[in-house]
Coordinates of C-alpha atoms in Angstrom, one line a residue:
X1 CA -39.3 -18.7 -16.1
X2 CA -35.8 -19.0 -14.5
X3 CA -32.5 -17.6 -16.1
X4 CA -30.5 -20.5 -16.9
X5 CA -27.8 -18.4 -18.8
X6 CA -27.0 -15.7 -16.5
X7 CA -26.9 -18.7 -13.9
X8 CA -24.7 -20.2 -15.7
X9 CA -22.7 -17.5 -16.4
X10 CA -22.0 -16.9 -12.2
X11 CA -21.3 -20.4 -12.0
X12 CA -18.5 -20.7 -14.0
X13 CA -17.5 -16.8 -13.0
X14 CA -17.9 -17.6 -9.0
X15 CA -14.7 -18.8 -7.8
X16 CA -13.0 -15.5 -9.7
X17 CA -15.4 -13.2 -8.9
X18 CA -16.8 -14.0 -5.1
X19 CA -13.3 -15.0 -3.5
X20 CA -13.1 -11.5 -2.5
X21 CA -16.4 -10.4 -2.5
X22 CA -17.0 -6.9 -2.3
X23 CA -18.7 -5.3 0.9
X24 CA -18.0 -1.9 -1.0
X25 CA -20.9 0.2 -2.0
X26 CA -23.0 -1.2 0.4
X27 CA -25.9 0.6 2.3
X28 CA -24.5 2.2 5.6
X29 CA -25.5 0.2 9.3
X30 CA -26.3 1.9 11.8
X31 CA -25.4 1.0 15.6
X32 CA -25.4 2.2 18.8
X33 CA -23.1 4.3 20.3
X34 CA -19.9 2.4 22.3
X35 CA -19.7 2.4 25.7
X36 CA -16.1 2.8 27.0
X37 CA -13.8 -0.2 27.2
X38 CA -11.8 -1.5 29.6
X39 CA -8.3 -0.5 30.0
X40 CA -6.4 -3.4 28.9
X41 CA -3.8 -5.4 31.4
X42 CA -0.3 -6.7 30.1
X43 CA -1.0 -9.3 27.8
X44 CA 0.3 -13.2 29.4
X45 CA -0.4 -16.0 27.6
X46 CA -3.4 -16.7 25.7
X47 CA -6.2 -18.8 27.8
X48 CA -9.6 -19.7 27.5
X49 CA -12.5 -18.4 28.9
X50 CA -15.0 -20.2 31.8
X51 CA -17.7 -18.4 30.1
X52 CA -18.9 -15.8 27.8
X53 CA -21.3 -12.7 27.3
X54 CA -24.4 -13.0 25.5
X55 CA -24.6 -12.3 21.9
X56 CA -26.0 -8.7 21.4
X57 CA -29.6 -8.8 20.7
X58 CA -29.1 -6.9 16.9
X59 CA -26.4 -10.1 16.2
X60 CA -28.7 -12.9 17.1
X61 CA -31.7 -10.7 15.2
X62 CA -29.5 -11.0 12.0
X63 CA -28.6 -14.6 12.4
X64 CA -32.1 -15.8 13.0
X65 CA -33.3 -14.3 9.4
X66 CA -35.4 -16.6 7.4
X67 CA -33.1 -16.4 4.8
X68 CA -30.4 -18.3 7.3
X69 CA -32.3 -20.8 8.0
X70 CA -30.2 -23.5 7.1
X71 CA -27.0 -21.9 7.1
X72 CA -24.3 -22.2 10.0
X73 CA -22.5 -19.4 11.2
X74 CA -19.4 -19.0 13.5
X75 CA -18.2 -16.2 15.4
X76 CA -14.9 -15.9 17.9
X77 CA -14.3 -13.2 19.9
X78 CA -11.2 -13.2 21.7
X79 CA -9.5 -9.8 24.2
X80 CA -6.3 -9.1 23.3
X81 CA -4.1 -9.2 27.4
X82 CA -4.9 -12.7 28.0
X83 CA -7.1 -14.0 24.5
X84 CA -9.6 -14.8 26.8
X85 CA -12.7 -16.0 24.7
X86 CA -15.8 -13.3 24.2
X87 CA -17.9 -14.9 22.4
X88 CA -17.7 -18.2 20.6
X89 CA -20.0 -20.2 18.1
X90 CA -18.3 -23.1 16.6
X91 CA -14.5 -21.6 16.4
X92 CA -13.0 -25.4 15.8
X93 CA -15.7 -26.0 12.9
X94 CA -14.0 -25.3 9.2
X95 CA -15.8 -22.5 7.0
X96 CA -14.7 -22.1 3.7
X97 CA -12.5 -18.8 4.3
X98 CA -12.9 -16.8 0.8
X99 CA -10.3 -14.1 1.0
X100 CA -10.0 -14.2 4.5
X101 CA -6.9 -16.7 3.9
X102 CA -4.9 -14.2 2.7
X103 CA -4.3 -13.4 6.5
X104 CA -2.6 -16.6 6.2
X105 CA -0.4 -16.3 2.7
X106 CA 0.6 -12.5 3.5
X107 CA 1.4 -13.0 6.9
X108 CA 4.0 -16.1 5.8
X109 CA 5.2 -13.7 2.8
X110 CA 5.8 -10.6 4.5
X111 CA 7.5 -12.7 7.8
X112 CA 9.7 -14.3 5.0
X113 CA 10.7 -12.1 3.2
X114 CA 10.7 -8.8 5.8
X115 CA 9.1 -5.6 6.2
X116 CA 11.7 -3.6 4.5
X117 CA 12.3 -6.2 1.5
X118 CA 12.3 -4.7 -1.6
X119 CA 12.6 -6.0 -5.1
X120 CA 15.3 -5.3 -7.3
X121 CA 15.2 -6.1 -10.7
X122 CA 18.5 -5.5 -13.2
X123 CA 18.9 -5.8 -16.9
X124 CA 22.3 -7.1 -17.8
X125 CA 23.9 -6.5 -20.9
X126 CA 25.3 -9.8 -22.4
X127 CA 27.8 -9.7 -25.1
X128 CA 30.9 -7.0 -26.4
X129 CA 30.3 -3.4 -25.6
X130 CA 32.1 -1.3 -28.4
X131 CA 31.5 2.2 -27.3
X132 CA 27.8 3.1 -27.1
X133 CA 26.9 0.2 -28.4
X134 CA 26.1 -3.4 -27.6
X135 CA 27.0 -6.5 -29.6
X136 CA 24.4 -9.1 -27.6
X137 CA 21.3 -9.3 -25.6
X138 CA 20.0 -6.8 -22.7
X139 CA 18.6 -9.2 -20.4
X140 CA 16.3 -8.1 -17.6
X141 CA 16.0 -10.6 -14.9
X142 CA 12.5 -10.6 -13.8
X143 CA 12.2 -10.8 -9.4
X144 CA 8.5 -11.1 -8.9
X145 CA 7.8 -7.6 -8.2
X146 CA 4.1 -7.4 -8.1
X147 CA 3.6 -4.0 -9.6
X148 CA 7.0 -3.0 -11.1
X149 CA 6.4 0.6 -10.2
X150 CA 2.9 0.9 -12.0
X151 CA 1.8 2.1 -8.8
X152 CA 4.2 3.6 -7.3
X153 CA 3.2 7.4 -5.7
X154 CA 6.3 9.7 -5.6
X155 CA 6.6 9.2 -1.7
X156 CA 7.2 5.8 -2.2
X157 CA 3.5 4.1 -1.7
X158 CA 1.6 2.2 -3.4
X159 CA -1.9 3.2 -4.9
X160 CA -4.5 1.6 -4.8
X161 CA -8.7 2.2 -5.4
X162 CA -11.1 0.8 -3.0
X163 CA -12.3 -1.7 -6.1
X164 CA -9.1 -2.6 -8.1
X165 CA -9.2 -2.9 -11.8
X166 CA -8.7 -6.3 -11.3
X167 CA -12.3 -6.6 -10.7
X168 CA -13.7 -4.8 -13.6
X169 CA -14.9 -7.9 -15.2
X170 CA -16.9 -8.9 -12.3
X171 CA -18.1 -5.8 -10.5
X172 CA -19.1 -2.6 -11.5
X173 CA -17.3 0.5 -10.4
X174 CA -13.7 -0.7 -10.5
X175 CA -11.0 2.4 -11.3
X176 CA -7.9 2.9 -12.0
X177 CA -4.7 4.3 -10.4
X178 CA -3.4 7.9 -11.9
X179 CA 0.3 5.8 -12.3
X180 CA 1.5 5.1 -15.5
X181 CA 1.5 1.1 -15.6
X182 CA 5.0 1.3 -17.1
X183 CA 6.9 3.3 -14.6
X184 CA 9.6 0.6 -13.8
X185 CA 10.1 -0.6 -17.4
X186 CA 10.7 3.6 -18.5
X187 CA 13.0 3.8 -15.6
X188 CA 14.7 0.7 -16.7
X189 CA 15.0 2.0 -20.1
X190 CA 16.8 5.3 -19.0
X191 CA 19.4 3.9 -16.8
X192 CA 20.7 1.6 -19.7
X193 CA 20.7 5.2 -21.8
X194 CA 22.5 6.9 -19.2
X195 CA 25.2 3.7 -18.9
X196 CA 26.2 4.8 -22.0
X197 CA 24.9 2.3 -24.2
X198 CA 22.6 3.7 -27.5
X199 CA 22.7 0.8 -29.7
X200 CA 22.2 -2.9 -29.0
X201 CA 23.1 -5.2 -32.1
X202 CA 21.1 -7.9 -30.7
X203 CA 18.2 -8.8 -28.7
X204 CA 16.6 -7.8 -25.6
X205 CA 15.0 -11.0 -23.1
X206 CA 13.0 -11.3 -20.0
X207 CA 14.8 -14.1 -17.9
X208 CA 12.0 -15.4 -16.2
X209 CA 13.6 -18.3 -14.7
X210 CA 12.8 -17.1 -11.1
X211 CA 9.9 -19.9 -10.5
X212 CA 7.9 -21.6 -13.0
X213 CA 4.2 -20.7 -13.2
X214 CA 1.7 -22.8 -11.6
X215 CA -2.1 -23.1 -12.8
X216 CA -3.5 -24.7 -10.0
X217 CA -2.4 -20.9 -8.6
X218 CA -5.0 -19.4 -10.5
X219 CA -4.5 -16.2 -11.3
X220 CA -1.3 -17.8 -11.9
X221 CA 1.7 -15.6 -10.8
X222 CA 4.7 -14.7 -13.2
X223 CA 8.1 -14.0 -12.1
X224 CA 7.3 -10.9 -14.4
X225 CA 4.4 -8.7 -14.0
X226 CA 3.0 -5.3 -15.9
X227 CA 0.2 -4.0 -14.7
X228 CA -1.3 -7.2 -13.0
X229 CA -0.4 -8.8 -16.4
X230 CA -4.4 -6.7 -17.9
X231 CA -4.8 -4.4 -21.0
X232 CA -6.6 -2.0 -19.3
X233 CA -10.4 -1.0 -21.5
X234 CA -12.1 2.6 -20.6
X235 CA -14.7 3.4 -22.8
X236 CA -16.6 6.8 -22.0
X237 CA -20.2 7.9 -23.4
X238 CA -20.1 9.7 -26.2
X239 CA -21.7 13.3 -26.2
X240 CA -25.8 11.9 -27.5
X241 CA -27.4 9.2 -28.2
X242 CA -26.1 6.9 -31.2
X243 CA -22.9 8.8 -31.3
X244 CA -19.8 6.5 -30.8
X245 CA -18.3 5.7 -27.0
X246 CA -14.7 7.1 -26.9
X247 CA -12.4 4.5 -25.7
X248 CA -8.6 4.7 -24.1
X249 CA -6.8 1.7 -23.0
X250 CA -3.6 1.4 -21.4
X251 CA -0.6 0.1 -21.4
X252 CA -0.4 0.5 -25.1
X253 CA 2.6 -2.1 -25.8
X254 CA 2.9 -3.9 -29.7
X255 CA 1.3 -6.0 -31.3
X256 CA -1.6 -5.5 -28.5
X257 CA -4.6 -3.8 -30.6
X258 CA -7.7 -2.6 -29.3
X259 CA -10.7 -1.5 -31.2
X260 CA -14.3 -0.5 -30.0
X261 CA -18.0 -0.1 -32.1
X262 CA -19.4 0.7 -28.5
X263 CA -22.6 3.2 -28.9
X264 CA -23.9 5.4 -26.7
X265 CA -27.6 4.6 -25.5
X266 CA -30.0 6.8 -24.6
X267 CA -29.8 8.1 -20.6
X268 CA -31.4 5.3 -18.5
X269 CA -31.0 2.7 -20.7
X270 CA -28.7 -0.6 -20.0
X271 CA -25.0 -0.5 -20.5
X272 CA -23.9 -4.2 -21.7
X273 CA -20.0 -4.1 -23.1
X274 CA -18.6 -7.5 -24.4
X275 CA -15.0 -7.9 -24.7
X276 CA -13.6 -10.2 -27.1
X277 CA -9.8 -11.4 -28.2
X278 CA -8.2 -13.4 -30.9
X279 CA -4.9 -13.8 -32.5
X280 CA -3.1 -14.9 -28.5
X281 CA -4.9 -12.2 -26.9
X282 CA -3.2 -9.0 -29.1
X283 CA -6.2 -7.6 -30.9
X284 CA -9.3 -6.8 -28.5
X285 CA -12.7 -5.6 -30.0
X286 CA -15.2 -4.4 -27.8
X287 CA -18.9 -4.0 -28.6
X288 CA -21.8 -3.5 -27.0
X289 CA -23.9 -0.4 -25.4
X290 CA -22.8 2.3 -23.1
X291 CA -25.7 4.7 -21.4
X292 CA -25.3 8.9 -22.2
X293 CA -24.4 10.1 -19.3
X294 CA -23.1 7.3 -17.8
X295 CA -19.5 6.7 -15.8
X296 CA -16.6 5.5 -17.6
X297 CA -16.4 1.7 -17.7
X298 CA -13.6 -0.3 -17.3
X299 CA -13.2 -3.8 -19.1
X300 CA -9.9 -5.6 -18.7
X301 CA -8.1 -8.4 -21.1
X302 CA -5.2 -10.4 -20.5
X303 CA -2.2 -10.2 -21.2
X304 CA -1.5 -13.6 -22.2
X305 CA 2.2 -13.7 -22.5
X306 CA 3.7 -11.5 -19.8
X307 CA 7.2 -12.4 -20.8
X308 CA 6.7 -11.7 -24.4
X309 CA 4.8 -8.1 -23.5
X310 CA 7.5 -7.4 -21.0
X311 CA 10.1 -7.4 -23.9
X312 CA 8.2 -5.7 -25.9
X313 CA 7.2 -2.7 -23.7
X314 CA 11.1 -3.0 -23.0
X315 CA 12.5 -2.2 -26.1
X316 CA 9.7 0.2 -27.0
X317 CA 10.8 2.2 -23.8
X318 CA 14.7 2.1 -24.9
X319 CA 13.4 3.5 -27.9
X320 CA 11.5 6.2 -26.2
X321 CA 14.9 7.0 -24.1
X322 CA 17.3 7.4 -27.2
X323 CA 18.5 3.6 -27.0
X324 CA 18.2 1.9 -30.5
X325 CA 17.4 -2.4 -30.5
X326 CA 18.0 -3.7 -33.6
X327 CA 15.6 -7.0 -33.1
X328 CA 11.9 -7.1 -34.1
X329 CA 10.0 -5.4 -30.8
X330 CA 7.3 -7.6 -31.7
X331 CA 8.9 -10.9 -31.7
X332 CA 8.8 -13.7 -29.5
X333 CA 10.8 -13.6 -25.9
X334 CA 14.1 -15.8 -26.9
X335 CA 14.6 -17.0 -23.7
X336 CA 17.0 -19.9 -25.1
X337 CA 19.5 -17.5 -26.0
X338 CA 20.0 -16.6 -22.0
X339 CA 23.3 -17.5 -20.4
X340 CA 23.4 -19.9 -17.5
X341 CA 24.0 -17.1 -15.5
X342 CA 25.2 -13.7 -14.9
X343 CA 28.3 -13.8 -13.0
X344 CA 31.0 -11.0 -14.8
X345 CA 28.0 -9.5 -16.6
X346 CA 28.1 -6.0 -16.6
X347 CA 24.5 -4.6 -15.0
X348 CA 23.4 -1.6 -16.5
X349 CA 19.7 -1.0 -15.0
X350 CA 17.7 -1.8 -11.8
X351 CA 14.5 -0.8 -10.7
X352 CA 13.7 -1.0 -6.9
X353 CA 10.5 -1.4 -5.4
X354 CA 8.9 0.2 -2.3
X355 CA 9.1 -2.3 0.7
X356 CA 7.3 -5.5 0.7
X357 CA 4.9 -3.9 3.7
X358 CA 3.7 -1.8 0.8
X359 CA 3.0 -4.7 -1.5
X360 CA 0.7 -6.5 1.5
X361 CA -1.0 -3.3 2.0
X362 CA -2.2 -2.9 -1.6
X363 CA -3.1 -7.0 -1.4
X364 CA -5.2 -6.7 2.0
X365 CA -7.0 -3.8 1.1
X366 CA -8.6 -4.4 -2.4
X367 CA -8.1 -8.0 -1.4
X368 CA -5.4 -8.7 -5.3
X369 CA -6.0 -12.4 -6.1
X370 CA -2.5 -12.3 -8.0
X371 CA -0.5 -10.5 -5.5
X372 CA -2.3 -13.2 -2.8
X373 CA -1.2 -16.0 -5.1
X374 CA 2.6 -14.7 -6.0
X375 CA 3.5 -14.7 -2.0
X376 CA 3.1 -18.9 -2.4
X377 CA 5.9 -18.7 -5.4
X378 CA 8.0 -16.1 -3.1
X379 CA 8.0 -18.1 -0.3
X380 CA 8.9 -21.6 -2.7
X381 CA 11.8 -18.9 -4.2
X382 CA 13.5 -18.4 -0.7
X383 CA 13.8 -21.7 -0.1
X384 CA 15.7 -22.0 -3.5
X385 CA 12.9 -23.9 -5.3
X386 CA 11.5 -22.6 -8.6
X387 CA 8.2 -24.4 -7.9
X388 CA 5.7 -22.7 -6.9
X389 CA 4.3 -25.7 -4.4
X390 CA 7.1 -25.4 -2.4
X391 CA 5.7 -22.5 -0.8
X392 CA 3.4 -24.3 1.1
X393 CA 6.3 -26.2 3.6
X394 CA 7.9 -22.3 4.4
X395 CA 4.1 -21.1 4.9
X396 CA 3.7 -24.1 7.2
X397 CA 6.6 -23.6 9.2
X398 CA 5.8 -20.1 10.0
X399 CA 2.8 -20.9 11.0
X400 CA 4.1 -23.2 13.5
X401 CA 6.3 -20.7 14.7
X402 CA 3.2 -18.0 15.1
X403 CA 1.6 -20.6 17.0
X404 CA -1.2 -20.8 14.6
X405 CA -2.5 -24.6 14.9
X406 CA -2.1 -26.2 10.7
X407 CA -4.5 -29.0 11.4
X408 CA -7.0 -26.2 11.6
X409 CA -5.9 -24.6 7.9
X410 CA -6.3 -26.5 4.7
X411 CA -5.1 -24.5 1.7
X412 CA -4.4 -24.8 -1.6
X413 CA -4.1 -21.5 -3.4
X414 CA -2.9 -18.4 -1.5
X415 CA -5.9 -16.1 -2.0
X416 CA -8.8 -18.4 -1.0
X417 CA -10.0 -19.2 -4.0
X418 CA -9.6 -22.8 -4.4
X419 CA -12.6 -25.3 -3.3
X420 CA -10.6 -27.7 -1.1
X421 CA -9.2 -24.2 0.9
X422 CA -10.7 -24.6 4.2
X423 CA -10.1 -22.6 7.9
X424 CA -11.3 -22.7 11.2
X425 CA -12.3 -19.2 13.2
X426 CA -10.0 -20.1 16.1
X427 CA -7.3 -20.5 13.1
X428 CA -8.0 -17.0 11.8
X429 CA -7.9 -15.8 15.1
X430 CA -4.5 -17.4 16.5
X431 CA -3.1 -15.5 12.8
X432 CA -4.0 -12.1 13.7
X433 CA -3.5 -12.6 17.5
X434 CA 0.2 -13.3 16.6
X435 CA 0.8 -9.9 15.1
X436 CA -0.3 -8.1 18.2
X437 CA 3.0 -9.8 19.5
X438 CA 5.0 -8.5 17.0
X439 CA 6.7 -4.6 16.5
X440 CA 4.0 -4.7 13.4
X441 CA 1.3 -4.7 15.0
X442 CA -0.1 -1.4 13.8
X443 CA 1.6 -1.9 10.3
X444 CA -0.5 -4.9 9.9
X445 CA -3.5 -4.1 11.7
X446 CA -3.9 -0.8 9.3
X447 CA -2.7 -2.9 6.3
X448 CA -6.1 -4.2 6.6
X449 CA -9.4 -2.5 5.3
X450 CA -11.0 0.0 7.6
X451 CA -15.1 -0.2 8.2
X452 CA -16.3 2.9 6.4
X453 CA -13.1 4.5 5.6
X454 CA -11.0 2.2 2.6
X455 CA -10.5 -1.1 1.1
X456 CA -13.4 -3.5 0.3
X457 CA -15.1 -2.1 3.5
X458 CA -15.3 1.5 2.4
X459 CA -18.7 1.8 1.6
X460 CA -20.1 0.0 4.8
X461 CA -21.0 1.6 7.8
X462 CA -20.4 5.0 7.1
X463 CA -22.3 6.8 9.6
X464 CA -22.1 4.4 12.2
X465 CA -20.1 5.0 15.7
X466 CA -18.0 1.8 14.7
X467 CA -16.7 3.6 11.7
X468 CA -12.6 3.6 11.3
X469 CA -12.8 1.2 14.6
X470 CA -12.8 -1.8 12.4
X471 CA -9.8 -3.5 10.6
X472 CA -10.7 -6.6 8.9
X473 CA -10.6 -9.0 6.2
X474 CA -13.4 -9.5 4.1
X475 CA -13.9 -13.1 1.8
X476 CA -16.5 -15.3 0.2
X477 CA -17.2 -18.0 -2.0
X478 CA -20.4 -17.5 -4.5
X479 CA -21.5 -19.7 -6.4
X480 CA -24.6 -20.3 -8.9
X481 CA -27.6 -22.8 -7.9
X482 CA -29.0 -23.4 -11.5
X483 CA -32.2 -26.1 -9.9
X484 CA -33.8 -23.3 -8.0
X485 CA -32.4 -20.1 -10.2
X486 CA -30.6 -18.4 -6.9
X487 CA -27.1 -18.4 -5.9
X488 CA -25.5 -20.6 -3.3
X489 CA -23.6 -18.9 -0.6
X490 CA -20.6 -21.3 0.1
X491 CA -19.3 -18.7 3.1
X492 CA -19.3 -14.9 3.3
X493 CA -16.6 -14.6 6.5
X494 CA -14.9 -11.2 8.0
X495 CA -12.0 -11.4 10.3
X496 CA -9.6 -8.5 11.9
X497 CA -9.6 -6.5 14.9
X498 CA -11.8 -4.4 17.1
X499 CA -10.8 -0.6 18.6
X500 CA -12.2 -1.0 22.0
X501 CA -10.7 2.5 23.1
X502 CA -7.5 2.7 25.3
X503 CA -5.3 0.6 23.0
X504 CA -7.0 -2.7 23.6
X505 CA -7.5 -4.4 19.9
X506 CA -10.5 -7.4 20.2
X507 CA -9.6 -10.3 17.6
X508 CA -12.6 -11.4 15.9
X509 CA -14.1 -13.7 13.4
X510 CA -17.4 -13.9 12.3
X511 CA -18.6 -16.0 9.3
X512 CA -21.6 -18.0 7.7
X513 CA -21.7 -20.9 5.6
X514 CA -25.0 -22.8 3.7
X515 CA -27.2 -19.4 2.7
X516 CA -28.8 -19.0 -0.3
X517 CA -29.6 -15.8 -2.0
X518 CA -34.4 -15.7 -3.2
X519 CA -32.9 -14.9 -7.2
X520 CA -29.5 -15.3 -9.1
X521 CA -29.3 -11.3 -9.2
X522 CA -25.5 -11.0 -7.4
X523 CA -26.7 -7.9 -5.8
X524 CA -28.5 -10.1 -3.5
X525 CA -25.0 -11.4 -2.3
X526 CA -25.0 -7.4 -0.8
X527 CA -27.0 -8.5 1.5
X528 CA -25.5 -11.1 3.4
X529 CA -22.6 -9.1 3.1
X530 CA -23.7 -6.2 4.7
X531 CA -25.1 -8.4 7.5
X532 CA -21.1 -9.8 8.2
X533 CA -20.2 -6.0 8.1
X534 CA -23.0 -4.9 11.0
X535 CA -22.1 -8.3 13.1
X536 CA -18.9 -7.0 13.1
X537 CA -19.7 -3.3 13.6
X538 CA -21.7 -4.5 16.6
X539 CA -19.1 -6.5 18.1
X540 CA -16.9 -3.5 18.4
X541 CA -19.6 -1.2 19.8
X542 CA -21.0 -3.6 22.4
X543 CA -19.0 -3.4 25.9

């Protein structure tokens, strides 16, 4: 008898879940040890290669599994002086890239905007100030900063956990950051205090006329975010069985409500937590079964008006520094009381965020879907657009410019997620290969996740000798295959760079479209991942 409902289920979950799909936690591949690599000559420009070396025997072994046997893969090898073709299977043929085609939407974000750009977002006040106090609105003009501070260590960096909470839904294992999600909106709070101002006779509004959200971006980006616009859900075993699971959530912001009747199982038994939300997202109930002795869980829930939530956490803050707002904290965002614009408006706040480098970091490495998709609305932004689609012209222009060949890259979203997003391997390739032309080279090349070490690859290959030699991009597209119970592999793909010793960096691509998993148990995904993790650990150990 099959299982139509948990099929089901990954079907409609797949395109969320799988865009990124986890290598993490996977068992360690072993390799052999790397002979020395050539010393690499000054790099001219890029040619082709007459001909090309073998496959290693453990690469062809893995391709030629049974459970391959109607998939296609591609591979492109290419050195780094001259990007003279290695190895090559099909590198003009499109693969579905999965989160591979962020290398695409963060390279045209962090080229457009800079390395050193940073974020500032200011609250204005708007109206008479008599005194300490303020007869109108504090308006904060929201400027697409992706994390707002929530992350933000006291050096400057930006956290991040090798599985994001963004992924607690999906996979188990996700944590969070030790940063309090409301940094930036406490620090924003505290410089209006210390202007002066203790009292606003009015209202306080998030402007976020900054671009208008799109859905086909999906997770669609807002021009404010709080902690990736989730309530955060950590429910721990309780102390026996039957006894109640404790539960903390953050970032506790009015009217958001959680509750839990979670119970604590007996050792060894399933845990199976359902999250549910009514009344627009603001009350959350959890239920379900949580196993003694188990690790905490996290759940997430939306946050289903970011503007409104934003206000709100806004004016709790101000009350938290000493400042006094005499609106309802819980009431709608009135954003039809903003003025056209803020010319001769006194600003009293701004929080600024660490450099965008940081931000693409933290988006490479747990592979953020939101963070991914907010570069599209950045790049429409700095053409002067407020539509998120017009992105895709200042992504396409750079591209031209890093001599990455379009006709080759068909994208819709900015993460990878959408169906129609298509890319070839030679495509992927010419992307990185540009950076190695670049002064950030390393920056990006160690913005990526390293085999073995962090990121989505940090559970792969631990032991191996190509440990910390490989810096890549992992991405796939799941999906569920109800008529024979399994799941349907749309492409599991990797794509980076290979430490061959001596400073030479290989660009690589390796990828497979058209497998299948035997059941419609996702940990049967591992699999095929782990296999794209060893082709790629191989390619770096082979001569």
């Amino acid at each position: 008898m099959g299982h139509p409902i948990r099929v089901a289920a990954l079907r409609r979950r797949a395109g969320a879940a799988c865009a990124a799909l986890l290598l993490l936690g996977l068992a360690s591949g072993t390799g052999a040890r790397a002979a020395p690599a050539p010393v690499p000559s000054p790099a001219p420009t890029p040619t082709p290669s007459p001909s090309q070396a073998a496959l290693e025997p453990r690469i062809t072994e893995i391709m030629g599994k049974p459970e391959y046997r109607h998939a296609q893969w591609g591979l492109l090898q290419t050195g780094p002086a001259d990007g003279r073709v290695l190895h090559s299977l099909f590198p003009g043929q499109f693969f579905i890239p999965g989160s591979t085609a962020k290398l695409f939407s963060v390279s045209g974000t962090w080229r457009t905007l800079g390395t050193d750009h940073r974020f500032v977002t200011p609250v204005y006040a708007v109206g008479r100030r008599t005194g300490a106090t303020l007869t109108g609105d504090l308006d904060l003009v929201a400027q697409g900063d992706l994390t707002l501070g929530g992350r933000t260590r006291p050096d400057g960096t930006v956290a991040y956990t090798d599985l994001d909470h963004t992924y607690a839904n999906d996979f188990p294992g996700a944590t969070l950051t030790p940063e309090n999600p409301l940094a930036g909106i406490d620090e924003l709070a505290r410089q209006v205090r210390a202007s002066g101002i203790t009292r606003v006779d009015g209202d306080v509004i998030v402007d976020s006329r900054l671009f208008a959200p799109d859905p086909v971006l999906d997770p669609t980006p807002t021009p404010l975010i709080v902690n990736d616009n989730l309530i955060d859900l950590l429910t721990t075993p309780g102390d026996r069985a039957g006894a109640a699971a404790r539960l903390d959530w953050r970032p506790k912001v009015a009217p958001y409500a959680v509750t839990s009747t979670v119970k604590t199982a007996a050792a060894g038994q399933p845990t199976n937590i359902t999250v549910t939300t009514t009344d627009g997202g603001t009350r959350i109930r959890l239920s379900g079964t949580i196993a003694a002795g188990a690790r905490p869980l996290l759940r997430t829930a939306p946050v289903t008006d970011p503007a409104a939530f934003g206000r709100t956490a806004l004016i709790e803050a101000l009350a938290r520094a000493g400042v006094r707002v005499t609106a309802d904290p819980a009431g709608p965002n009135p954003a039809a009381r903003l003025p056209r614009d803020y010319e001769g408006r006194p600003r009293v706040a701004a929080y600024t965020s660490p450099p965008y480098e940081q931000y693409a970091k933290l988006i490479l490495k747990v592979s953020h879907n939101l963070g991914a998709n907010l570069g599209i609305c950045l790049m429409a932004v700095s053409a002067g657009s407020s539509q998120c689609e017009d992105g895709f012209p200042v992504l396409a222009a750079f591209l031209d410019r890093a001599g990455v060949d379009r006709r080759q890259v068909e994208l819709m979203d900015g993460r990878g997620g959408n169906p129609a997003d298509r890319a070839t391997p030679q495509a992927l390739v010419q992307m990185l290969a540009y950076w190695q032309r670049t002064p950030d080279a390393r920056r990006f090349r160690e913005a990526l996740p390293v085999l073995g070490v962090d990121g989505l690859l940090a559970g792969n290959c631990r032991s191996c000798p190509a440990r910390g030699k490989v810096f890549a991009k992992t991405g796939a597209a799941v999906g569920g295959d109800a008529l024979n119970d399994r799941l349907s592999v749309g492409a599991i793909t990797i794509a980076g760079y290979l430490d061959k010793g001596g400073g030479r960096y290989d660009t690589f691509y390796a990828g497979v479209t058209g497998a299948a998993t035997p059941t419609a148990n996702p940990e049967d995904i591992l699999s095929i991942s782990n296999d794209l993790a060893l082709i790629a650990a191989y390619l770096q150990e082979s001569p």
